[in-house]
Tab-separated table of C-alpha atoms in Angstrom:
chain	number	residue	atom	x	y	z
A	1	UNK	CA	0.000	0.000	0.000
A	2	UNK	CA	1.020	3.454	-1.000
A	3	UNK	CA	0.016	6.329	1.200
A	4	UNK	CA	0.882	9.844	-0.671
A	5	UNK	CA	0.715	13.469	-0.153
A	6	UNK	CA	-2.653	14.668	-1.321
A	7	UNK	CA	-1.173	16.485	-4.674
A	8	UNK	CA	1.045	13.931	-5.710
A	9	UNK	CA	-1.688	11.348	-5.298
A	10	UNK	CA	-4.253	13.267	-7.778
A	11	UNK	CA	-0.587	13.662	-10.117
A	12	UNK	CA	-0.158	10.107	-10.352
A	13	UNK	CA	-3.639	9.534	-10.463
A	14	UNK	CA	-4.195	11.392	-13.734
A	15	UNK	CA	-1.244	10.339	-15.218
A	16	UNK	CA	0.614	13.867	-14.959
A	17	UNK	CA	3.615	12.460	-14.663
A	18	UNK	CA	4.052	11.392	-18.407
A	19	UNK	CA	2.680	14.157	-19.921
A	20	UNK	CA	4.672	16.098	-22.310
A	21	UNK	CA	4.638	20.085	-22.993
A	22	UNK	CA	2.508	21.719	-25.487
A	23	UNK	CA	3.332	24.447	-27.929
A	24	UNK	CA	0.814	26.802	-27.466
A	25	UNK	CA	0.649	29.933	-29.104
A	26	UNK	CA	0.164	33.675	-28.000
A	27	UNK	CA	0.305	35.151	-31.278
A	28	UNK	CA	-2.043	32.426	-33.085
A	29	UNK	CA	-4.761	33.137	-29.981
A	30	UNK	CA	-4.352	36.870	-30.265
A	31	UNK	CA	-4.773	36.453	-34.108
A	32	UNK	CA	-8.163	34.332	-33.468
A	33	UNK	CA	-9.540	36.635	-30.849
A	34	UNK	CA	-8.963	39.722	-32.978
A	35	UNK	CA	-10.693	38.139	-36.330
A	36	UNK	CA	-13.889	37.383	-33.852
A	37	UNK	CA	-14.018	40.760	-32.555
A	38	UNK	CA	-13.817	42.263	-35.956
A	39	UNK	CA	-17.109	40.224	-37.208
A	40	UNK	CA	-18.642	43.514	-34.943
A	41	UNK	CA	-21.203	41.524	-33.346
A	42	UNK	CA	-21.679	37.213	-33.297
A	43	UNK	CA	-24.809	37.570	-31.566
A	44	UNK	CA	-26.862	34.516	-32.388
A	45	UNK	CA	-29.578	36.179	-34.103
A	46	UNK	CA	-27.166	38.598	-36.242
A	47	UNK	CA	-26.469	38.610	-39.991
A	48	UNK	CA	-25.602	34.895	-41.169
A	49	UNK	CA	-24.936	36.166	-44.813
A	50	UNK	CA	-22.471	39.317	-44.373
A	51	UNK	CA	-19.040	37.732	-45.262
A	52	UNK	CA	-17.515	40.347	-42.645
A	53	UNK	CA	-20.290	40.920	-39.838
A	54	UNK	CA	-22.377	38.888	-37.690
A	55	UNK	CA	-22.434	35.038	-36.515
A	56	UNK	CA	-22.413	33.554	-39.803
A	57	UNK	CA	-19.447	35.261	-40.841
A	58	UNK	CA	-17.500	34.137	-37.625
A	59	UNK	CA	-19.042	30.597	-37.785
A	60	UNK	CA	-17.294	30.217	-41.043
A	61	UNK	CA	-14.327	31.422	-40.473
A	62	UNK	CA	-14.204	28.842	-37.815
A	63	UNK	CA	-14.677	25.964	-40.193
A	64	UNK	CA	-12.190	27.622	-42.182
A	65	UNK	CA	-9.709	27.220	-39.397
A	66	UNK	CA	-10.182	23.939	-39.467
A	67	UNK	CA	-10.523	23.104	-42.592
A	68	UNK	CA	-6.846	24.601	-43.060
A	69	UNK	CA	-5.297	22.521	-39.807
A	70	UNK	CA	-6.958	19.216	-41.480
A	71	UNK	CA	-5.410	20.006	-45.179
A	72	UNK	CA	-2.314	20.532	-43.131
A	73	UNK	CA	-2.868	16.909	-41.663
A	74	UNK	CA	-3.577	15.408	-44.244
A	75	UNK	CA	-7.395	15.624	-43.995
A	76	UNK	CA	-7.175	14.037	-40.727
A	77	UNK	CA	-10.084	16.029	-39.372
A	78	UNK	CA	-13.710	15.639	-40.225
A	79	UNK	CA	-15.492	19.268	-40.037
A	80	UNK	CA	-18.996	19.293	-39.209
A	81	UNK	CA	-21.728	22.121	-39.092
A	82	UNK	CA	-25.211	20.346	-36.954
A	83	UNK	CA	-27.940	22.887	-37.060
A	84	UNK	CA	-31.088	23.057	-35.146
A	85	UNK	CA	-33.925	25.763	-35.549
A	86	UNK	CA	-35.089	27.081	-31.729
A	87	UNK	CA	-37.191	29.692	-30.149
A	88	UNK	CA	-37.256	30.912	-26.378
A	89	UNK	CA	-37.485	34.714	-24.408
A	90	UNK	CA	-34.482	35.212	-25.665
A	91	UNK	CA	-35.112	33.777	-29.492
A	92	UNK	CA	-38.444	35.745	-30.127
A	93	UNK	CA	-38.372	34.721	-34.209
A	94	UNK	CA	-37.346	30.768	-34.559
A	95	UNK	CA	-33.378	30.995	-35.313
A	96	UNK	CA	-31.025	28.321	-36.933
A	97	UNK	CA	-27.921	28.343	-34.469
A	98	UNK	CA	-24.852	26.154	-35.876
A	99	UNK	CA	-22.371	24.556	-34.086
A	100	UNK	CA	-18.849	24.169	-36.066
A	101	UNK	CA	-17.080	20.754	-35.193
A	102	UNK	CA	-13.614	19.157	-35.724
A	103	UNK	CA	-13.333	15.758	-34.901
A	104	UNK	CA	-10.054	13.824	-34.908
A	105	UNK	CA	-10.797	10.338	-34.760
A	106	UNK	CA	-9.623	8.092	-32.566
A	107	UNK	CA	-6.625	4.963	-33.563
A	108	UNK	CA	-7.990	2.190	-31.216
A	109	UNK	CA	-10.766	3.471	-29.524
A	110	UNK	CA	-12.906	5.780	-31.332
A	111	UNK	CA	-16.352	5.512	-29.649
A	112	UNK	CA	-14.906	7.272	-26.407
A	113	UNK	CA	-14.858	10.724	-27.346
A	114	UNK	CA	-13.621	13.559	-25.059
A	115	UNK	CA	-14.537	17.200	-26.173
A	116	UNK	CA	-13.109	20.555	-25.726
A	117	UNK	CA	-16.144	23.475	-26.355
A	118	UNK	CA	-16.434	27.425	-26.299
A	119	UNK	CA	-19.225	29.551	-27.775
A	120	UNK	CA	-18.729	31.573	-30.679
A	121	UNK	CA	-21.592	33.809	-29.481
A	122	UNK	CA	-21.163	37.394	-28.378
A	123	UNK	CA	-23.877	39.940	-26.690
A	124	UNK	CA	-24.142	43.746	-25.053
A	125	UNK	CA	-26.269	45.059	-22.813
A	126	UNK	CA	-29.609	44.072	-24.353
A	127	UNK	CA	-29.853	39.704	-24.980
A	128	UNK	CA	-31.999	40.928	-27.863
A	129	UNK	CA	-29.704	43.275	-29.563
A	130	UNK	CA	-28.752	41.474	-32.907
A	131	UNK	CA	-27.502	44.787	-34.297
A	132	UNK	CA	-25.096	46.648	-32.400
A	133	UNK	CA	-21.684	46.081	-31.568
A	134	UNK	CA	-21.117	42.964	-29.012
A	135	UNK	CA	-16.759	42.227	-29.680
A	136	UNK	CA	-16.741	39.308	-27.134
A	137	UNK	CA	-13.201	39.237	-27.020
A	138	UNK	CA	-12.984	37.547	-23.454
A	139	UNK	CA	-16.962	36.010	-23.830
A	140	UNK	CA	-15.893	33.759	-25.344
A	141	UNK	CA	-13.960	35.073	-27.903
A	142	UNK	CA	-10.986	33.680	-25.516
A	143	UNK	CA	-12.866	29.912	-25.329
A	144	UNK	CA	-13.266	29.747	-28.915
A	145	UNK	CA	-9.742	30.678	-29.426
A	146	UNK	CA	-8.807	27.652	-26.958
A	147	UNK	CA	-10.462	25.635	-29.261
A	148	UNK	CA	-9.173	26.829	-32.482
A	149	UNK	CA	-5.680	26.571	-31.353
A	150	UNK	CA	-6.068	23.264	-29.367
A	151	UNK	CA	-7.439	21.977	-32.474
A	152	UNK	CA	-3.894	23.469	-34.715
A	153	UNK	CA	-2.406	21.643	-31.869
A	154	UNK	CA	-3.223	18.433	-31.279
A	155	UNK	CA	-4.232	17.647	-35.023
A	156	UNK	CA	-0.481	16.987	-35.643
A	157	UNK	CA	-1.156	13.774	-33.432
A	158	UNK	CA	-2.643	10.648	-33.298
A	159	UNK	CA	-4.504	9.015	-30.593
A	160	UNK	CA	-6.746	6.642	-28.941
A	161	UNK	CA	-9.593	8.094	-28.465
A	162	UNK	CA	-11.357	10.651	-30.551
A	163	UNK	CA	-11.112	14.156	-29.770
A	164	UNK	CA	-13.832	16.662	-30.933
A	165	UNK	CA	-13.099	20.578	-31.176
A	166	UNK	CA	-16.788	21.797	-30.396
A	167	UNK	CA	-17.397	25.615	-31.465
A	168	UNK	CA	-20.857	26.544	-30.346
A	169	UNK	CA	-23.866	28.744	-31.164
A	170	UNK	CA	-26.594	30.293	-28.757
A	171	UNK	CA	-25.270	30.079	-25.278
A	172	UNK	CA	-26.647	33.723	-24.955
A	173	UNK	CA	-29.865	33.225	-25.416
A	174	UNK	CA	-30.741	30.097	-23.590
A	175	UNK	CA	-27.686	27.504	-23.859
A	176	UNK	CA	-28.728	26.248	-27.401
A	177	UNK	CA	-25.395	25.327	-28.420
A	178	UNK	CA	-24.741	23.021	-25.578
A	179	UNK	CA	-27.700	21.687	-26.184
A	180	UNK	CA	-27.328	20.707	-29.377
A	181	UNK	CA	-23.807	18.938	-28.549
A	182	UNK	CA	-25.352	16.942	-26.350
A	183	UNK	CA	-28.036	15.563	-28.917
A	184	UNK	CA	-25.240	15.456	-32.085
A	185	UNK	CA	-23.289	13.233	-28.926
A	186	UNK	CA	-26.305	11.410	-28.264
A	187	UNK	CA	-26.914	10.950	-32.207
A	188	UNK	CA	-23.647	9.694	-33.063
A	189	UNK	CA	-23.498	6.660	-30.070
A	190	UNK	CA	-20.475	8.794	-28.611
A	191	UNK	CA	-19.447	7.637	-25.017
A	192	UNK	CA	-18.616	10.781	-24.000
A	193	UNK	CA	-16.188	10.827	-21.211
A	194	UNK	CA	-15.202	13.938	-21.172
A	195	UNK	CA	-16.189	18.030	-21.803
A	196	UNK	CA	-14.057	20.901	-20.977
A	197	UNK	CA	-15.984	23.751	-21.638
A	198	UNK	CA	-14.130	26.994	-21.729
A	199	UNK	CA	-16.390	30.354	-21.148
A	200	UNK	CA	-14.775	33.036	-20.016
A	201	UNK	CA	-10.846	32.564	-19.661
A	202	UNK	CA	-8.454	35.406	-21.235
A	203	UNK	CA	-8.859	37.827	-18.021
A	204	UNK	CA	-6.370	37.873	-15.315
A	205	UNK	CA	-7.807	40.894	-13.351
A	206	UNK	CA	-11.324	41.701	-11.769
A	207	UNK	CA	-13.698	44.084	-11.029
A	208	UNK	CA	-12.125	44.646	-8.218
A	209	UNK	CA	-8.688	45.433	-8.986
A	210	UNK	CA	-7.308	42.036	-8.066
A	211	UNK	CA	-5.058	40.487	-10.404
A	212	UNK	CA	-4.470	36.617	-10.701
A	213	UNK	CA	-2.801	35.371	-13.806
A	214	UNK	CA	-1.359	32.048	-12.022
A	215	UNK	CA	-4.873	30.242	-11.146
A	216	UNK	CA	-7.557	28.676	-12.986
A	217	UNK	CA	-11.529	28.190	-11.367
A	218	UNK	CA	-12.949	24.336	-12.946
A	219	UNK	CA	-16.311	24.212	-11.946
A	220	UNK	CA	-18.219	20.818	-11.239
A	221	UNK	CA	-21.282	19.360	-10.432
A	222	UNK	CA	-21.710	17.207	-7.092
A	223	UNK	CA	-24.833	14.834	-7.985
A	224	UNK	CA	-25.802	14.311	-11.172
A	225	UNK	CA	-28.211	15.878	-13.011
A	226	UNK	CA	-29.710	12.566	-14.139
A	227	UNK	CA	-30.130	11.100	-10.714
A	228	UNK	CA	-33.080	9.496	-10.183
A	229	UNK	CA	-35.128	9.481	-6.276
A	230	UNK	CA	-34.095	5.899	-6.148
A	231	UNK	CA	-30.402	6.936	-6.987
A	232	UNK	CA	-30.393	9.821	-4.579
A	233	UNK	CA	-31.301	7.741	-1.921
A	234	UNK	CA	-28.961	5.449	-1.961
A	235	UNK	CA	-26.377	8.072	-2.553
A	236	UNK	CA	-27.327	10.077	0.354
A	237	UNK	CA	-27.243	7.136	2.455
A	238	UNK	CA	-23.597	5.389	1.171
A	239	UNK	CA	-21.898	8.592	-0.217
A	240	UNK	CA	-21.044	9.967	-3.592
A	241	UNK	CA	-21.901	13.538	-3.134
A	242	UNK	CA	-18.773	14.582	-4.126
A	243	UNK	CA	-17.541	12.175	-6.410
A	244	UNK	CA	-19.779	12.426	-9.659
A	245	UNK	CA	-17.576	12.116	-12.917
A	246	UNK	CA	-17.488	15.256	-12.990
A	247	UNK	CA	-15.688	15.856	-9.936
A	248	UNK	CA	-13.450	13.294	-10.659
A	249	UNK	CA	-12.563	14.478	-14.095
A	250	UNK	CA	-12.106	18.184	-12.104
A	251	UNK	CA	-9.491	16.329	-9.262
A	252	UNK	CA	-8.249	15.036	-12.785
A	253	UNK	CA	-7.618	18.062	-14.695
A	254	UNK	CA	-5.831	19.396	-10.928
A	255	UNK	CA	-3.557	16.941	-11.162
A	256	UNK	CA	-1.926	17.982	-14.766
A	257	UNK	CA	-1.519	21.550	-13.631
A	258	UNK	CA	2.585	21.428	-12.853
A	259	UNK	CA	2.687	20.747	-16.231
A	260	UNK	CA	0.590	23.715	-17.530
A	261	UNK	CA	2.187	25.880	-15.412
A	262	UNK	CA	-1.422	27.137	-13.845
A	263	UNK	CA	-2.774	26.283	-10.603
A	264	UNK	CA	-6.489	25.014	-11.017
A	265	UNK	CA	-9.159	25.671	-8.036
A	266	UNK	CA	-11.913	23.133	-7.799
A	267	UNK	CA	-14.716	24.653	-7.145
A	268	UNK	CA	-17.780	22.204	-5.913
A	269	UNK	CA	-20.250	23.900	-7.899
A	270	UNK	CA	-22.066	23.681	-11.132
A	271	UNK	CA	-21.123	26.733	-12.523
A	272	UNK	CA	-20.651	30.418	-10.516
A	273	UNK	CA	-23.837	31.105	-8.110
A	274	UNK	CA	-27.039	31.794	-9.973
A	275	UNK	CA	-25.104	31.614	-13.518
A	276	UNK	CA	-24.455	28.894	-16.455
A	277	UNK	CA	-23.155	27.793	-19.020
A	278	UNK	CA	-23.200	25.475	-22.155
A	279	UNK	CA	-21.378	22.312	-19.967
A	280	UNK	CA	-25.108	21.702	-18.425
A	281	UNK	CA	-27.048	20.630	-21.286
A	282	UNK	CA	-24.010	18.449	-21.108
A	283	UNK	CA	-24.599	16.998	-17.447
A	284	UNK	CA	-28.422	17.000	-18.077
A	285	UNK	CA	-27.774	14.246	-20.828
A	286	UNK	CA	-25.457	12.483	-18.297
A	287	UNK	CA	-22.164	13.594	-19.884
A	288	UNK	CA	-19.196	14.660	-17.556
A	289	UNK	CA	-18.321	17.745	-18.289
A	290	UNK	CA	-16.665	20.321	-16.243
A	291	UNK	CA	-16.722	24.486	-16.504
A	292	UNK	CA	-13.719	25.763	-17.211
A	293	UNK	CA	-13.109	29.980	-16.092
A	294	UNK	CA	-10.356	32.491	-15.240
A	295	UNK	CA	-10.268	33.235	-11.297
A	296	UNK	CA	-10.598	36.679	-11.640
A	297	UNK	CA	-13.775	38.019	-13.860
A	298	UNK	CA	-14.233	41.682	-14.520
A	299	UNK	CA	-17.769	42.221	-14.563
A	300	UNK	CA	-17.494	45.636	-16.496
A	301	UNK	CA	-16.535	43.711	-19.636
A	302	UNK	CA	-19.721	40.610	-19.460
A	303	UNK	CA	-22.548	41.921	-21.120
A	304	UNK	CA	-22.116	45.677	-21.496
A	305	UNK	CA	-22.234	47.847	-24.362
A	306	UNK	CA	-18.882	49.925	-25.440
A	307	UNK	CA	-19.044	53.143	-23.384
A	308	UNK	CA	-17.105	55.182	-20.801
A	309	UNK	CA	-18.738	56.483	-17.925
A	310	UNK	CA	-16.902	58.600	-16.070
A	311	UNK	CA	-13.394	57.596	-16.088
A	312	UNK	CA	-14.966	53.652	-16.175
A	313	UNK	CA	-14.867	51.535	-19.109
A	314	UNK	CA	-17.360	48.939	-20.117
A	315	UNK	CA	-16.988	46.364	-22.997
A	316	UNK	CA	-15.733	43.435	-23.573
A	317	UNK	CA	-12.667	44.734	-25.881
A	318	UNK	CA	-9.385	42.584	-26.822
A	319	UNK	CA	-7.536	45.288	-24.414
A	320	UNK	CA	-9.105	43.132	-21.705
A	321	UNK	CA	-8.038	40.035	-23.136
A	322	UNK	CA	-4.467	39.190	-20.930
A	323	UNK	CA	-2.589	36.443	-23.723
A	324	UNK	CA	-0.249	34.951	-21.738
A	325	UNK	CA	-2.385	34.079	-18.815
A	326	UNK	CA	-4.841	32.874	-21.570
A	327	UNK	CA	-2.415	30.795	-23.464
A	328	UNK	CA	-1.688	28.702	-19.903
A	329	UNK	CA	-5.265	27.890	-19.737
A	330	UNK	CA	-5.243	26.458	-23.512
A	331	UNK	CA	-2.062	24.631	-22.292
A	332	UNK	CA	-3.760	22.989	-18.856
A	333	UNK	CA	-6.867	22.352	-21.822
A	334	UNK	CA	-4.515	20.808	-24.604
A	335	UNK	CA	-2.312	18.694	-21.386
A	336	UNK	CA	-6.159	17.207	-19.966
A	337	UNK	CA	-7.384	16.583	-23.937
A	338	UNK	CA	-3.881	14.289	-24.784
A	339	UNK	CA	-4.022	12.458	-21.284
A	340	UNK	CA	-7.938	11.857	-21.439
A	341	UNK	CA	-7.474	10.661	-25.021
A	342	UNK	CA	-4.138	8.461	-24.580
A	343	UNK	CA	-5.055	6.904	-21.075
A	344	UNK	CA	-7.318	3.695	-21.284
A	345	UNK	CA	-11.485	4.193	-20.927
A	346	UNK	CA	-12.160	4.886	-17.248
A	347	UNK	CA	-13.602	1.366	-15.786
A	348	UNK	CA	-17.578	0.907	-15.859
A	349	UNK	CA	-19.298	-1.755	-13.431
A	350	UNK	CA	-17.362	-0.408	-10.136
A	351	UNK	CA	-18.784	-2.228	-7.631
A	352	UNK	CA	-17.840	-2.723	-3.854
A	353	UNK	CA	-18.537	-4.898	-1.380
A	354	UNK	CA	-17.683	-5.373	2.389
A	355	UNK	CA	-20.887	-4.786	4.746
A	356	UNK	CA	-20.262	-6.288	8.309
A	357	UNK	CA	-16.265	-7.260	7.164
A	358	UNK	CA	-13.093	-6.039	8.004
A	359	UNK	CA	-12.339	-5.901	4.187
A	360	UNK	CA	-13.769	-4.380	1.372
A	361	UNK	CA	-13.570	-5.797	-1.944
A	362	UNK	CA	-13.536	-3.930	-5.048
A	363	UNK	CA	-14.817	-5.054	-8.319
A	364	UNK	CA	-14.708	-3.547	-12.320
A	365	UNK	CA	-15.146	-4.763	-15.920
A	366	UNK	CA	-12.385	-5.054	-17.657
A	367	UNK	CA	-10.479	-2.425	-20.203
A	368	UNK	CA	-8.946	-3.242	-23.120
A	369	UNK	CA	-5.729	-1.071	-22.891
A	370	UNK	CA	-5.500	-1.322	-20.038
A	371	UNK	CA	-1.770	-2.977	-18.773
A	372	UNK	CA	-2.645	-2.603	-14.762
A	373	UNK	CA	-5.486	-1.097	-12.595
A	374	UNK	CA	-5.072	1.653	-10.187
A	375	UNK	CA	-7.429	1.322	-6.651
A	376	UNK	CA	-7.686	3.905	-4.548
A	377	UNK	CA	-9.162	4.921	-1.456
A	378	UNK	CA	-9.571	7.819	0.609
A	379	UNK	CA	-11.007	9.581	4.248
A	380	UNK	CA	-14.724	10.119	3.662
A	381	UNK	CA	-13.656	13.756	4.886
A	382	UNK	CA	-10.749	13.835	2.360
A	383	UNK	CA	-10.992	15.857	-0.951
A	384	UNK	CA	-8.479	14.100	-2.735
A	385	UNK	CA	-7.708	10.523	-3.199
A	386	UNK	CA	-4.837	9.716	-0.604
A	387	UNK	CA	-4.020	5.361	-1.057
A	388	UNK	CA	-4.138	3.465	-3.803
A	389	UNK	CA	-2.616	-0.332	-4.576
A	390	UNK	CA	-2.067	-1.624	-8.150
A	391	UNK	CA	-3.967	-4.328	-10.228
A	392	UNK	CA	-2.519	-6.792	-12.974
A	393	UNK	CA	-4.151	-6.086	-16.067
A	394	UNK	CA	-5.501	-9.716	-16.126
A	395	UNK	CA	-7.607	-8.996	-12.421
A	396	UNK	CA	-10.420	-7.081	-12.159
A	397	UNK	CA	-11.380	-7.443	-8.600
A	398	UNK	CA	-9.021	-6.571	-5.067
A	399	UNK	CA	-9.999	-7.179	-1.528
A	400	UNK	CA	-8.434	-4.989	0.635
A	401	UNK	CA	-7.663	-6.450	3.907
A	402	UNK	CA	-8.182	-4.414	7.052
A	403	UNK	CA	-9.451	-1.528	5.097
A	404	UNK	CA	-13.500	-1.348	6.129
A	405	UNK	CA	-16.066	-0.265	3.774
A	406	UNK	CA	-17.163	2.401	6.272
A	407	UNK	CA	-14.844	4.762	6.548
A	408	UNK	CA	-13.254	5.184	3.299
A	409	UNK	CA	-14.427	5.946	-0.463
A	410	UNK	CA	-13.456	3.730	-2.968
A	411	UNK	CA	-12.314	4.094	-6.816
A	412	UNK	CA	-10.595	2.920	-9.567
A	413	UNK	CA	-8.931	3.888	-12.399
A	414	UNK	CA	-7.270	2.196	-15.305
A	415	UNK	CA	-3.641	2.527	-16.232
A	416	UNK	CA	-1.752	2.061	-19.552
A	417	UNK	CA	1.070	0.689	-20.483
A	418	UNK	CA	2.542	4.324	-20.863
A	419	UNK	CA	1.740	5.008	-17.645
A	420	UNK	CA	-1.297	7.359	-18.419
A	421	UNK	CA	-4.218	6.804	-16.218
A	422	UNK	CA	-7.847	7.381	-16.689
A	423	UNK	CA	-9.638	9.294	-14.008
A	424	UNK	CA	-10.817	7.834	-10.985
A	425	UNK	CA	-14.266	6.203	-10.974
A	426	UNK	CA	-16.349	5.768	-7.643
A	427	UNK	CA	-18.686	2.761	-7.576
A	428	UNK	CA	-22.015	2.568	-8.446
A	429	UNK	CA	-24.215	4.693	-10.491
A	430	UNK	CA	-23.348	8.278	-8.823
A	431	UNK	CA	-19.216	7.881	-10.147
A	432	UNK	CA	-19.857	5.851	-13.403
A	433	UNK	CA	-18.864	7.788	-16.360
A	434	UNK	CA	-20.751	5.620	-18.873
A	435	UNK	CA	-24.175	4.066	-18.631
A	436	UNK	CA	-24.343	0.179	-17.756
């Protein structure tokens, strides 16, 4: 038995330790950022014919981002463009919103799919204002640009698993394009094990005055959105409040951020109090997916028309937009989107076992790439996995002697013969990542 420092545990955990450095680029995100904010205004119900103003014009110069990265490839990426017509408050006239996809496919394994989003979308002052000028150089002119350049990035590689490079529509007015992700997912037969969403991350200092460009905020859920009574029950009575996939894949993401270079803060919520974002159409489908947003958010520059008042400026203007604090948080993105994608599938069919025993016995299907199994256990009062003991690849169960079911949570996670390692899963249906 290993017992490790709480950091290093979540390190080895994710597989940190074998990840290599990316090659992100300032000058490509500052490039990306100012074509967005020079379409005037994306907002969702804006021009969609203008080659040079509105969403449609952005949208396509998306897809022609990626069309260039997959001729550079070798056509290794598939571009797709899933539509959907909607209406809501904020939608008064039935709209087509687009979403604009690059998918890499996967080598061995290309029905697990992990995704990397950010809207495209911009807005002022008014939701309904489809004419004036809405730049959205930080929202989410910055998460788009994470995209775009993750995309340049990791299409000169190959791996397991199939990433997709989601640029979405309509998270203004009512969370459309996350929305429709989740049904093109759902469409396709993805197993989705994975969503980084990216709103909001180019800003280092706040309203405020305070100034953080060394920390990152990943936002997720504690119980699932799909729980069911039956499932709540039991999970209020055994545990598993805070270990939903999506917390898992958040202690995940933690543990790759010495090689970023940014230090990410879990936050146990959703998404910021009272607030949203296109990863919770995501978790309402039963998809982990996590929030991903700068520490410190200048609320002068959300949602506000281009003014001065006083000696105050409001706007959300590329001045705002801090590049090298930005082009960590593509980094710690890009780092989490090769490990996810190399690592084996996490394990589905955790089970555990131990009621009225000194032992507890821990159970899992097997993984196909996977060359050993990681088990690990932790103080109910603990936020990070502290113990874990190793698994041949050929096992798929481990009794741990002396170690009772009652006091500790439980998880696994499957290693590869690189060393990568999937997230953690908890047993039962609260931790599973897939369904079944």
């Amino acid at each position: 038995m290993r017992r490790l420092a709480p950091g290093l545990a979540i390190l080895l955990a994710s597989g940190a330790v074998q990840a290599a450095p990316v090659p992100v680029s300032q000058a490509e995100l500052k490039a990306t950022i100012t074509r967005l904010v020079g379409f005037g205004t994306r907002h969702t119900l804006s021009d969609t014919k203008s080659e040079t103003r509105g969403i449609g014009a952005a949208r396509r110069y998306a897809a022609s981002r990626f069309a260039a990265f997959s001729k550079d490839c070798g056509g290794c990426l598939v571009i797709e463009t899933p539509a959907k017509t909607v209406s809501g408050a904020r939608v008064p006239v039935p709209t087509e919103i687009v979403n604009v996809m690059a998918i890499l496919p996967g080598t061995s394994d290309p029905n697990r799919v992990v995704i990397i989003s950010g809207h495209i979308d911009s807005r002022n002052s008014d939701p309904l204002d489809a004419v004036g000028d809405a730049p959205g150089a930080n929202d989410d002119g910055s998460g788009t640009a994470a995209v775009i350049e993750a995309a340049r990035v990791l299409s000169k590689q190959k791996f397991p698993a199939t990433i997709v490079f989601a640029v979405l529509s309509g998270e203004e007015q009512g969370l459309f394009g996350g929305g429709l992700l989740a049904e093109t997912a759902k469409a396709k037969g993805w197993q989705v094990q994975a969503v980084l969403n990216n709103d909001i991350i180019g800003n280092a200092t706040g309203s405020g005055g305070a100034r953080d460009d060394k920390t990152v905020r990943v936002f997720s859920e504690g119980t699932r959105a799909t729980e069911t009574p039956e499932e709540a029950n039991r999970r209020r009575y055994n545990g598993g409040e805070v270990d939903s996939p999506a917390r898992n894949l958040s202690r995940y993401i933690a543990g790759l951020q010495g090689k970023a270079g940014i230090a990410v803060e879990q936050v146990y919520r959703t998404d910021r109090f009272g607030r949203g974002g296109d990863q919770v159409p995501m978790l309402q489908a039963g998809y982990p997916a996590v929030r991903i947003t700068e520490r410190q958010e200048n609320y002068d520059r959300q949602h506000q028309n281009v003014r001065t008042e006083g000696a105050r400026a409001y706007g959300d203007l590329i001045s705002g937009v801090d590049f090298a604090y930005l082009a960590k948080v593509t980094t710690l993105n890009i780092t989490a989107l090769a490990a996810l994608a190399t690592a084996p599938a996490t394990p589905a069919g955790v089970t555990i076992e131990g009621q009225v025993s000194p032992d507890t016995k821990i159970s899992w299907k097997p993984v196909p790439a996977a060359a050993k199994y990681r088990v690990w256990w932790r103080p109910t009062t603990s936020p990070a996995w502290t113990n874990s003991r190793d698994v041949p690849a050929g096992e798929t169960t481990l009794t741990l002697k002396g170690i009772d079911i009652d006091t500790w949570f439980f998880g696994v996670s499957a290693v590869g013969a690189d060393g990568t390692a999937s997230p953690v899963v908890y047993p039962g249906v609260a931790g599973a990542f897939f369904p079944g």
